[in-house]
Amino acid sequence: MTKAVVTVMLKSGVLDPQGKAIGQALTGLGFEGVGEVRVGKRIEIELAETDPDAAKAAAEEMGRKLLANMVIESFRVEIAQGTDY
Amino acid sequence: MRAAIVVFPGINRERDMAIALELATGHKPRMVWHKETMLDGIDLVVLPGGFSHGDYLRCGAMAAQSPIMPAIRAHADRGGHVLGVCNGFQILTEAGLLPGALLRNAGLRFLSQDCHLRVERADTDFARHYQSGQIFRAPLAHGDGNYFADDDTLDRLEGEGLIAFRYATPEGEIIPEANFNGSARNIAGIYAPNLRVLGLMPHPEDLVDPLMGGTDGKPLFDGLAAALTVAA
Protein backbone atom coordinates (compact mmCIF):
# COMPACT_ATOMS: atom_id res chain seq x y z
CA MET A 1 0.00 0.00 0.00
CA THR A 2 1.08 3.54 -0.66
CA LYS A 3 0.31 6.54 1.41
CA ALA A 4 0.29 10.05 0.02
CA VAL A 5 0.84 12.85 2.49
CA VAL A 6 -0.47 16.13 1.17
CA THR A 7 0.55 19.28 3.00
CA VAL A 8 -1.56 22.31 2.20
CA MET A 9 -0.37 25.79 3.20
CA LEU A 10 -1.68 29.28 2.57
CA LYS A 11 0.49 31.02 -0.01
CA SER A 12 2.92 33.55 1.36
CA GLY A 13 1.26 36.94 1.26
CA VAL A 14 -2.14 35.50 2.20
CA LEU A 15 -3.09 36.65 5.67
CA ASP A 16 -3.12 33.77 8.16
CA PRO A 17 -5.00 35.07 11.21
CA GLN A 18 -4.89 31.64 12.88
CA GLY A 19 -1.11 31.58 12.63
CA LYS A 20 -0.98 35.10 13.97
CA ALA A 21 -3.16 34.21 16.97
CA ILE A 22 -1.05 31.14 17.73
CA GLY A 23 2.12 33.19 17.50
CA GLN A 24 0.72 35.73 19.93
CA ALA A 25 -0.36 32.97 22.31
CA LEU A 26 3.10 31.37 22.21
CA THR A 27 4.72 34.70 22.97
CA GLY A 28 2.16 35.21 25.74
CA LEU A 29 3.17 31.86 27.25
CA GLY A 30 6.70 33.16 27.55
CA PHE A 31 8.31 31.46 24.55
CA GLU A 32 10.96 33.81 23.29
CA GLY A 33 11.95 34.53 19.74
CA VAL A 34 8.71 33.34 18.11
CA GLY A 35 8.54 34.73 14.58
CA GLU A 36 5.84 34.27 11.99
CA VAL A 37 3.58 31.25 12.54
CA ARG A 38 1.70 29.71 9.61
CA VAL A 39 -1.03 27.09 9.92
CA GLY A 40 -1.70 24.47 7.28
CA LYS A 41 -3.31 21.08 6.81
CA ARG A 42 -1.82 17.62 6.55
CA ILE A 43 -3.96 15.14 4.64
CA GLU A 44 -2.96 11.46 4.54
CA ILE A 45 -4.44 9.38 1.75
CA GLU A 46 -4.14 5.61 1.37
CA LEU A 47 -3.74 4.60 -2.25
CA ALA A 48 -3.93 1.20 -3.91
CA GLU A 49 -1.39 2.40 -6.48
CA THR A 50 2.02 0.85 -5.75
CA ASP A 51 4.13 2.80 -8.22
CA PRO A 52 5.40 5.87 -6.31
CA ASP A 53 5.47 8.14 -9.36
CA ALA A 54 1.94 7.24 -10.37
CA ALA A 55 0.75 7.65 -6.78
CA LYS A 56 2.38 11.07 -6.59
CA ALA A 57 0.79 12.14 -9.86
CA ALA A 58 -2.62 11.01 -8.63
CA ALA A 59 -2.24 12.83 -5.32
CA GLU A 60 -1.14 15.98 -7.13
CA GLU A 61 -4.27 15.81 -9.26
CA MET A 62 -6.31 15.46 -6.06
CA GLY A 63 -4.51 18.49 -4.65
CA ARG A 64 -5.32 20.64 -7.65
CA LYS A 65 -8.94 19.48 -7.92
CA LEU A 66 -10.04 19.50 -4.31
CA LEU A 67 -7.50 19.47 -1.50
CA ALA A 68 -6.06 22.93 -2.14
CA ASN A 69 -7.63 26.09 -3.46
CA MET A 70 -4.91 27.29 -5.77
CA VAL A 71 -6.12 30.89 -5.44
CA ILE A 72 -4.93 31.04 -1.85
CA GLU A 73 -3.04 27.82 -1.13
CA SER A 74 -0.15 25.73 -2.34
CA PHE A 75 0.48 22.08 -1.56
CA ARG A 76 3.23 19.50 -1.47
CA VAL A 77 2.92 15.74 -1.91
CA GLU A 78 5.13 13.15 -0.27
CA ILE A 79 4.78 9.45 -0.92
CA ALA A 80 5.41 6.90 1.82
CA GLN A 81 5.32 3.17 1.28
CA GLY A 82 4.86 0.22 3.62
CA THR A 83 5.28 1.32 7.20
CA ASP A 84 7.56 4.15 6.23
CA TYR A 85 5.34 6.92 7.64
CA MET B 1 -39.29 34.71 -12.67
CA ARG B 2 -38.78 31.02 -12.01
CA ALA B 3 -36.27 30.59 -9.23
CA ALA B 4 -34.54 27.52 -7.88
CA ILE B 5 -32.74 27.23 -4.57
CA VAL B 6 -30.01 24.61 -4.45
CA VAL B 7 -30.06 22.68 -1.20
CA PHE B 8 -26.73 21.27 -0.05
CA PRO B 9 -26.42 19.18 3.10
CA GLY B 10 -25.55 21.50 5.96
CA ILE B 11 -27.02 24.72 4.63
CA ASN B 12 -29.59 26.47 6.80
CA ARG B 13 -30.69 29.66 5.04
CA GLU B 14 -32.69 28.10 2.21
CA ARG B 15 -36.05 28.82 3.84
CA ASP B 16 -35.17 32.47 4.48
CA MET B 17 -34.24 32.72 0.83
CA ALA B 18 -37.50 31.04 -0.21
CA ILE B 19 -39.49 33.59 1.81
CA ALA B 20 -37.67 36.50 0.17
CA LEU B 21 -38.14 35.07 -3.33
CA GLU B 22 -41.80 34.24 -2.80
CA LEU B 23 -42.46 37.75 -1.46
CA ALA B 24 -40.93 39.21 -4.60
CA THR B 25 -42.40 36.86 -7.19
CA GLY B 26 -45.59 35.47 -5.68
CA HIS B 27 -44.32 31.96 -6.42
CA LYS B 28 -42.58 29.42 -4.29
CA PRO B 29 -39.10 28.74 -5.63
CA ARG B 30 -38.18 25.20 -6.59
CA MET B 31 -35.94 23.50 -4.04
CA VAL B 32 -33.26 21.48 -5.85
CA TRP B 33 -31.29 18.85 -3.98
CA HIS B 34 -27.55 18.98 -4.68
CA LYS B 35 -27.62 15.47 -6.14
CA GLU B 36 -29.99 16.50 -8.91
CA THR B 37 -28.44 17.24 -12.28
CA MET B 38 -31.06 19.31 -14.15
CA LEU B 39 -32.03 22.98 -13.87
CA ASP B 40 -34.37 23.27 -16.84
CA GLY B 41 -36.83 26.14 -17.08
CA ILE B 42 -35.16 28.16 -14.36
CA ASP B 43 -34.34 31.89 -14.65
CA LEU B 44 -32.52 32.35 -11.35
CA VAL B 45 -30.42 29.80 -9.48
CA VAL B 46 -29.76 30.65 -5.84
CA LEU B 47 -27.05 29.14 -3.66
CA PRO B 48 -28.10 29.98 -0.11
CA GLY B 49 -26.17 30.42 3.09
CA GLY B 50 -25.24 27.87 5.68
CA PHE B 51 -22.45 25.40 6.26
CA SER B 52 -22.50 22.98 3.37
CA HIS B 53 -20.78 19.70 4.25
CA GLY B 54 -19.88 21.16 7.63
CA ASP B 55 -17.43 23.60 6.03
CA TYR B 56 -15.00 20.65 5.97
CA LEU B 57 -11.71 21.19 4.15
CA ARG B 58 -12.68 24.75 3.12
CA CYS B 59 -16.03 26.52 3.10
CA GLY B 60 -17.83 25.51 -0.08
CA ALA B 61 -15.07 23.18 -1.31
CA MET B 62 -17.17 20.01 -1.20
CA ALA B 63 -20.35 21.66 -2.47
CA ALA B 64 -18.42 23.00 -5.47
CA GLN B 65 -17.96 19.34 -6.53
CA SER B 66 -21.65 18.43 -6.17
CA PRO B 67 -23.54 16.61 -8.94
CA ILE B 68 -25.67 19.75 -9.51
CA MET B 69 -22.65 21.95 -10.27
CA PRO B 70 -22.35 21.17 -14.01
CA ALA B 71 -25.98 22.25 -14.42
CA ILE B 72 -25.29 25.49 -12.52
CA ARG B 73 -22.22 26.10 -14.66
CA ALA B 74 -24.22 25.46 -17.85
CA HIS B 75 -26.96 27.82 -16.64
CA ALA B 76 -24.37 30.55 -16.01
CA ASP B 77 -22.65 29.86 -19.35
CA ARG B 78 -25.86 30.44 -21.26
CA GLY B 79 -26.36 33.77 -19.50
CA GLY B 80 -28.66 32.59 -16.73
CA HIS B 81 -28.74 34.47 -13.44
CA VAL B 82 -27.05 33.05 -10.35
CA LEU B 83 -27.11 34.47 -6.83
CA GLY B 84 -24.82 33.12 -4.12
CA VAL B 85 -25.19 34.42 -0.58
CA CYS B 86 -22.68 33.73 2.19
CA ASN B 87 -21.85 30.02 1.83
CA GLY B 88 -23.33 30.36 -1.67
CA PHE B 89 -20.70 33.00 -2.46
CA GLN B 90 -18.00 30.73 -1.08
CA ILE B 91 -19.27 27.88 -3.27
CA LEU B 92 -19.24 30.12 -6.38
CA THR B 93 -15.60 31.08 -5.77
CA GLU B 94 -14.62 27.47 -5.04
CA ALA B 95 -16.31 26.44 -8.28
CA GLY B 96 -14.45 29.15 -10.19
CA LEU B 97 -17.66 30.92 -11.25
CA LEU B 98 -16.41 34.02 -9.44
CA PRO B 99 -12.76 34.96 -8.86
CA GLY B 100 -10.96 35.12 -5.52
CA ALA B 101 -11.62 33.30 -2.27
CA LEU B 102 -13.17 33.87 1.14
CA LEU B 103 -10.64 33.57 3.95
CA ARG B 104 -11.11 33.31 7.69
CA ASN B 105 -12.32 36.66 9.09
CA ALA B 106 -9.31 38.84 9.85
CA GLY B 107 -10.36 39.12 13.50
CA LEU B 108 -10.90 35.33 13.68
CA ARG B 109 -14.35 35.83 15.25
CA PHE B 110 -17.58 34.57 13.77
CA LEU B 111 -19.54 37.71 12.90
CA SER B 112 -23.23 37.81 13.72
CA GLN B 113 -24.25 41.43 13.37
CA ASP B 114 -25.54 43.96 10.88
CA CYS B 115 -23.33 45.72 8.39
CA HIS B 116 -23.96 48.46 5.85
CA LEU B 117 -23.33 48.11 2.16
CA ARG B 118 -22.74 50.70 -0.53
CA VAL B 119 -24.28 49.89 -3.90
CA GLU B 120 -21.42 50.28 -6.36
CA ARG B 121 -23.62 50.27 -9.43
CA ALA B 122 -27.37 50.11 -9.90
CA ASP B 123 -27.50 49.25 -13.59
CA THR B 124 -27.66 45.49 -13.04
CA ASP B 125 -30.56 43.08 -12.76
CA PHE B 126 -29.69 42.56 -9.09
CA ALA B 127 -29.32 46.20 -8.03
CA ARG B 128 -31.76 48.02 -10.30
CA HIS B 129 -34.14 48.82 -7.44
CA TYR B 130 -31.35 50.50 -5.51
CA GLN B 131 -29.61 53.77 -6.39
CA SER B 132 -25.94 53.81 -7.24
CA GLY B 133 -24.13 54.89 -4.06
CA GLN B 134 -27.09 54.01 -1.86
CA ILE B 135 -26.32 52.60 1.59
CA PHE B 136 -28.41 49.75 2.92
CA ARG B 137 -28.28 47.52 5.96
CA ALA B 138 -27.76 43.74 5.81
CA PRO B 139 -27.12 41.08 8.43
CA LEU B 140 -23.77 39.29 8.50
CA ALA B 141 -23.38 35.73 9.76
CA HIS B 142 -20.08 34.14 8.82
CA GLY B 143 -16.67 33.04 10.02
CA ASP B 144 -14.99 33.08 6.62
CA GLY B 145 -15.98 36.19 4.73
CA ASN B 146 -12.66 37.91 4.24
CA TYR B 147 -12.60 38.43 0.49
CA PHE B 148 -9.19 37.81 -1.03
CA ALA B 149 -7.87 38.03 -4.56
CA ASP B 150 -4.47 39.00 -5.95
CA ASP B 151 -3.92 42.65 -6.84
CA ASP B 152 -4.29 42.05 -10.57
CA THR B 153 -7.67 40.44 -10.04
CA LEU B 154 -8.79 43.22 -7.69
CA ASP B 155 -7.69 45.85 -10.20
CA ARG B 156 -9.55 44.04 -12.95
CA LEU B 157 -12.72 43.77 -10.85
CA GLU B 158 -12.58 47.48 -10.14
CA GLY B 159 -11.62 48.44 -13.68
CA GLU B 160 -14.44 46.42 -15.20
CA GLY B 161 -17.01 47.61 -12.67
CA LEU B 162 -17.56 44.17 -11.19
CA ILE B 163 -17.67 45.19 -7.53
CA ALA B 164 -21.30 44.89 -6.50
CA PHE B 165 -21.24 46.07 -2.88
CA ARG B 166 -18.66 47.40 -0.44
CA TYR B 167 -18.76 47.45 3.36
CA ALA B 168 -19.48 51.01 4.44
CA THR B 169 -20.41 52.97 7.52
CA PRO B 170 -24.10 53.91 7.83
CA GLU B 171 -23.02 57.31 6.48
CA GLY B 172 -21.43 55.70 3.45
CA GLU B 173 -17.74 55.93 4.25
CA ILE B 174 -15.59 53.08 2.91
CA ILE B 175 -13.16 52.76 5.80
CA PRO B 176 -11.46 49.85 7.61
CA GLU B 177 -13.76 50.26 10.63
CA ALA B 178 -16.74 49.31 8.45
CA ASN B 179 -14.93 46.30 7.03
CA PHE B 180 -15.56 43.84 9.85
CA ASN B 181 -14.10 40.74 8.21
CA GLY B 182 -11.03 42.40 6.67
CA SER B 183 -12.04 41.98 3.03
CA ALA B 184 -9.74 43.34 0.33
CA ARG B 185 -10.83 46.85 -0.62
CA ASN B 186 -13.99 46.49 1.54
CA ILE B 187 -15.47 44.13 -1.04
CA ALA B 188 -18.71 42.50 0.12
CA GLY B 189 -19.96 41.23 -3.22
CA ILE B 190 -18.83 40.84 -6.82
CA TYR B 191 -20.30 40.17 -10.25
CA ALA B 192 -19.17 37.93 -13.07
CA PRO B 193 -18.22 39.87 -16.24
CA ASN B 194 -21.73 39.49 -17.72
CA LEU B 195 -23.23 40.95 -14.49
CA ARG B 196 -25.54 37.94 -14.19
CA VAL B 197 -23.70 36.05 -11.47
CA LEU B 198 -23.59 37.79 -8.08
CA GLY B 199 -21.92 36.55 -4.92
CA LEU B 200 -22.05 38.40 -1.61
CA MET B 201 -21.41 37.57 2.02
CA PRO B 202 -24.21 39.53 3.79
CA HIS B 203 -27.81 38.31 3.88
CA PRO B 204 -30.28 40.65 2.10
CA GLU B 205 -32.88 37.85 2.32
CA ASP B 206 -33.04 38.39 6.07
CA LEU B 207 -34.34 41.96 5.81
CA VAL B 208 -37.35 41.71 3.52
CA ASP B 209 -40.25 42.25 5.91
CA PRO B 210 -40.90 44.81 8.68
CA LEU B 211 -41.33 41.84 11.02
CA MET B 212 -37.66 41.00 10.40
CA GLY B 213 -36.69 44.48 11.52
CA GLY B 214 -36.44 46.09 8.13
CA THR B 215 -36.82 45.78 4.39
CA ASP B 216 -33.38 46.93 3.24
CA GLY B 217 -32.80 43.71 1.34
CA LYS B 218 -36.14 43.63 -0.46
CA PRO B 219 -35.14 45.80 -3.46
CA LEU B 220 -32.63 43.16 -4.51
CA PHE B 221 -35.35 40.52 -4.88
CA ASP B 222 -37.96 42.92 -6.27
CA GLY B 223 -35.43 44.14 -8.82
CA LEU B 224 -34.57 40.61 -9.88
CA ALA B 225 -38.24 39.69 -10.16
CA ALA B 226 -38.91 42.77 -12.30
CA ALA B 227 -35.89 42.18 -14.53
CA LEU B 228 -36.44 38.48 -15.06
CA THR B 229 -40.19 38.65 -15.44
CA VAL B 230 -39.87 41.16 -18.27
CA ALA B 231 -37.22 39.01 -19.89
CA ALA B 232 -39.33 35.85 -19.71
XYZ file of C-alpha atoms in Angstrom:
317
model
C 0.000 0.000 0.000
C 1.076 3.542 -0.663
C 0.314 6.541 1.413
C 0.286 10.049 0.023
C 0.837 12.845 2.492
C -0.472 16.130 1.166
C 0.553 19.282 3.003
C -1.564 22.313 2.202
C -0.369 25.786 3.196
C -1.678 29.279 2.568
C 0.487 31.018 -0.010
C 2.922 33.554 1.357
C 1.257 36.936 1.256
C -2.141 35.504 2.196
C -3.094 36.647 5.673
C -3.123 33.771 8.162
C -5.001 35.065 11.208
C -4.886 31.641 12.882
C -1.109 31.581 12.629
C -0.984 35.105 13.972
C -3.160 34.212 16.970
C -1.053 31.138 17.728
C 2.125 33.194 17.501
C 0.723 35.732 19.933
C -0.359 32.973 22.311
C 3.096 31.375 22.211
C 4.722 34.703 22.971
C 2.160 35.205 25.740
C 3.171 31.858 27.247
C 6.704 33.160 27.549
C 8.309 31.460 24.551
C 10.963 33.807 23.292
C 11.946 34.530 19.737
C 8.714 33.341 18.110
C 8.543 34.734 14.580
C 5.842 34.274 11.992
C 3.578 31.252 12.535
C 1.704 29.706 9.606
C -1.028 27.090 9.917
C -1.699 24.471 7.278
C -3.307 21.079 6.808
C -1.822 17.620 6.551
C -3.965 15.145 4.636
C -2.963 11.461 4.537
C -4.440 9.378 1.751
C -4.136 5.614 1.375
C -3.740 4.605 -2.252
C -3.935 1.204 -3.911
C -1.387 2.395 -6.485
C 2.015 0.850 -5.746
C 4.130 2.800 -8.215
C 5.396 5.874 -6.308
C 5.469 8.139 -9.361
C 1.935 7.241 -10.374
C 0.750 7.654 -6.776
C 2.382 11.066 -6.593
C 0.789 12.136 -9.855
C -2.624 11.006 -8.626
C -2.238 12.832 -5.317
C -1.140 15.985 -7.131
C -4.268 15.806 -9.264
C -6.309 15.458 -6.059
C -4.508 18.486 -4.652
C -5.321 20.640 -7.650
C -8.937 19.479 -7.923
C -10.035 19.503 -4.311
C -7.502 19.465 -1.502
C -6.061 22.929 -2.141
C -7.634 26.085 -3.457
C -4.909 27.290 -5.769
C -6.118 30.893 -5.444
C -4.930 31.037 -1.846
C -3.040 27.823 -1.130
C -0.153 25.731 -2.344
C 0.485 22.082 -1.564
C 3.230 19.496 -1.472
C 2.921 15.739 -1.911
C 5.133 13.146 -0.268
C 4.778 9.447 -0.922
C 5.412 6.899 1.815
C 5.325 3.167 1.276
C 4.864 0.223 3.623
C 5.284 1.320 7.201
C 7.564 4.149 6.226
C 5.338 6.924 7.638
C -39.292 34.714 -12.667
C -38.781 31.020 -12.008
C -36.268 30.590 -9.230
C -34.538 27.519 -7.884
C -32.735 27.226 -4.570
C -30.015 24.611 -4.449
C -30.062 22.680 -1.201
C -26.733 21.272 -0.054
C -26.418 19.177 3.105
C -25.548 21.505 5.965
C -27.017 24.716 4.627
C -29.587 26.471 6.796
C -30.690 29.662 5.035
C -32.686 28.095 2.211
C -36.046 28.817 3.841
C -35.172 32.470 4.482
C -34.243 32.719 0.831
C -37.499 31.044 -0.210
C -39.493 33.593 1.808
C -37.667 36.499 0.167
C -38.141 35.071 -3.334
C -41.796 34.239 -2.799
C -42.461 37.747 -1.464
C -40.926 39.215 -4.597
C -42.404 36.862 -7.188
C -45.585 35.467 -5.684
C -44.324 31.957 -6.421
C -42.584 29.417 -4.288
C -39.098 28.737 -5.634
C -38.177 25.199 -6.587
C -35.943 23.496 -4.038
C -33.265 21.485 -5.849
C -31.286 18.851 -3.978
C -27.553 18.980 -4.683
C -27.615 15.467 -6.140
C -29.987 16.503 -8.909
C -28.443 17.243 -12.280
C -31.062 19.312 -14.146
C -32.031 22.981 -13.870
C -34.369 23.274 -16.839
C -36.835 26.139 -17.082
C -35.157 28.158 -14.358
C -34.341 31.888 -14.646
C -32.524 32.352 -11.353
C -30.423 29.803 -9.476
C -29.764 30.654 -5.843
C -27.051 29.138 -3.664
C -28.102 29.979 -0.114
C -26.173 30.422 3.090
C -25.237 27.867 5.682
C -22.451 25.400 6.263
C -22.500 22.977 3.370
C -20.781 19.703 4.249
C -19.883 21.156 7.627
C -17.431 23.605 6.035
C -15.005 20.654 5.974
C -11.708 21.191 4.152
C -12.684 24.748 3.123
C -16.033 26.524 3.102
C -17.827 25.510 -0.077
C -15.074 23.183 -1.310
C -17.175 20.010 -1.204
C -20.348 21.657 -2.468
C -18.417 23.004 -5.469
C -17.956 19.342 -6.530
C -21.652 18.430 -6.169
C -23.543 16.613 -8.941
C -25.672 19.752 -9.510
C -22.646 21.951 -10.268
C -22.347 21.169 -14.006
C -25.982 22.246 -14.425
C -25.294 25.487 -12.523
C -22.218 26.102 -14.662
C -24.218 25.465 -17.847
C -26.959 27.816 -16.637
C -24.374 30.546 -16.013
C -22.652 29.863 -19.348
C -25.863 30.440 -21.260
C -26.358 33.775 -19.495
C -28.659 32.590 -16.730
C -28.741 34.475 -13.440
C -27.049 33.054 -10.354
C -27.107 34.473 -6.829
C -24.821 33.122 -4.121
C -25.192 34.421 -0.583
C -22.678 33.726 2.189
C -21.854 30.021 1.830
C -23.332 30.363 -1.670
C -20.696 33.002 -2.463
C -17.998 30.726 -1.079
C -19.272 27.882 -3.274
C -19.238 30.121 -6.379
C -15.597 31.077 -5.767
C -14.621 27.469 -5.039
C -16.308 26.437 -8.282
C -14.455 29.150 -10.191
C -17.658 30.916 -11.251
C -16.410 34.017 -9.442
C -12.756 34.963 -8.861
C -10.964 35.117 -5.524
C -11.619 33.297 -2.273
C -13.165 33.875 1.137
C -10.640 33.566 3.946
C -11.113 33.314 7.692
C -12.319 36.657 9.088
C -9.307 38.845 9.852
C -10.362 39.121 13.501
C -10.904 35.325 13.682
C -14.346 35.831 15.252
C -17.582 34.567 13.767
C -19.536 37.714 12.902
C -23.229 37.805 13.716
C -24.254 41.430 13.367
C -25.541 43.961 10.884
C -23.334 45.725 8.388
C -23.962 48.460 5.851
C -23.329 48.114 2.157
C -22.741 50.700 -0.527
C -24.278 49.895 -3.896
C -21.416 50.284 -6.361
C -23.616 50.275 -9.426
C -27.373 50.114 -9.902
C -27.504 49.249 -13.593
C -27.661 45.492 -13.036
C -30.556 43.078 -12.756
C -29.691 42.564 -9.094
C -29.316 46.199 -8.028
C -31.761 48.023 -10.300
C -34.142 48.820 -7.442
C -31.352 50.504 -5.507
C -29.609 53.771 -6.385
C -25.940 53.813 -7.235
C -24.126 54.890 -4.062
C -27.090 54.007 -1.861
C -26.324 52.595 1.593
C -28.407 49.747 2.920
C -28.277 47.524 5.957
C -27.759 43.744 5.814
C -27.124 41.079 8.429
C -23.772 39.293 8.496
C -23.383 35.728 9.759
C -20.083 34.136 8.822
C -16.675 33.040 10.022
C -14.994 33.077 6.620
C -15.981 36.193 4.732
C -12.656 37.911 4.243
C -12.604 38.430 0.491
C -9.195 37.814 -1.031
C -7.866 38.030 -4.557
C -4.474 39.000 -5.947
C -3.924 42.647 -6.842
C -4.295 42.050 -10.574
C -7.673 40.440 -10.036
C -8.792 43.217 -7.687
C -7.687 45.853 -10.200
C -9.548 44.037 -12.953
C -12.718 43.768 -10.855
C -12.575 47.484 -10.136
C -11.617 48.443 -13.681
C -14.443 46.420 -15.204
C -17.007 47.608 -12.666
C -17.558 44.168 -11.191
C -17.669 45.188 -7.535
C -21.303 44.892 -6.503
C -21.244 46.068 -2.881
C -18.659 47.395 -0.437
C -18.758 47.448 3.360
C -19.480 51.010 4.435
C -20.412 52.973 7.517
C -24.098 53.905 7.835
C -23.019 57.312 6.484
C -21.428 55.698 3.447
C -17.741 55.927 4.253
C -15.593 53.085 2.907
C -13.158 52.764 5.801
C -11.462 49.845 7.605
C -13.763 50.265 10.626
C -16.744 49.310 8.454
C -14.927 46.297 7.032
C -15.560 43.835 9.855
C -14.099 40.739 8.205
C -11.031 42.402 6.668
C -12.037 41.982 3.026
C -9.736 43.339 0.335
C -10.832 46.855 -0.622
C -13.986 46.493 1.538
C -15.475 44.134 -1.041
C -18.705 42.496 0.118
C -19.958 41.231 -3.224
C -18.830 40.841 -6.820
C -20.296 40.168 -10.248
C -19.165 37.928 -13.071
C -18.217 39.867 -16.238
C -21.733 39.494 -17.724
C -23.234 40.949 -14.490
C -25.542 37.945 -14.189
C -23.703 36.055 -11.471
C -23.589 37.787 -8.078
C -21.924 36.547 -4.916
C -22.054 38.404 -1.614
C -21.412 37.570 2.020
C -24.213 39.534 3.794
C -27.815 38.313 3.883
C -30.275 40.649 2.103
C -32.881 37.854 2.320
C -33.042 38.387 6.073
C -34.338 41.964 5.805
C -37.347 41.709 3.517
C -40.254 42.249 5.913
C -40.900 44.812 8.680
C -41.326 41.835 11.022
C -37.658 40.996 10.399
C -36.693 44.479 11.521
C -36.441 46.091 8.128
C -36.821 45.781 4.388
C -33.384 46.930 3.243
C -32.799 43.707 1.335
C -36.139 43.625 -0.458
C -35.143 45.802 -3.459
C -32.635 43.155 -4.509
C -35.350 40.517 -4.881
C -37.956 42.925 -6.268
C -35.433 44.137 -8.820
C -34.571 40.613 -9.883
C -38.237 39.686 -10.165
C -38.910 42.767 -12.298
C -35.892 42.180 -14.528
C -36.438 38.479 -15.062
C -40.192 38.647 -15.437
C -39.869 41.164 -18.271
C -37.217 39.011 -19.886
C -39.327 35.854 -19.712
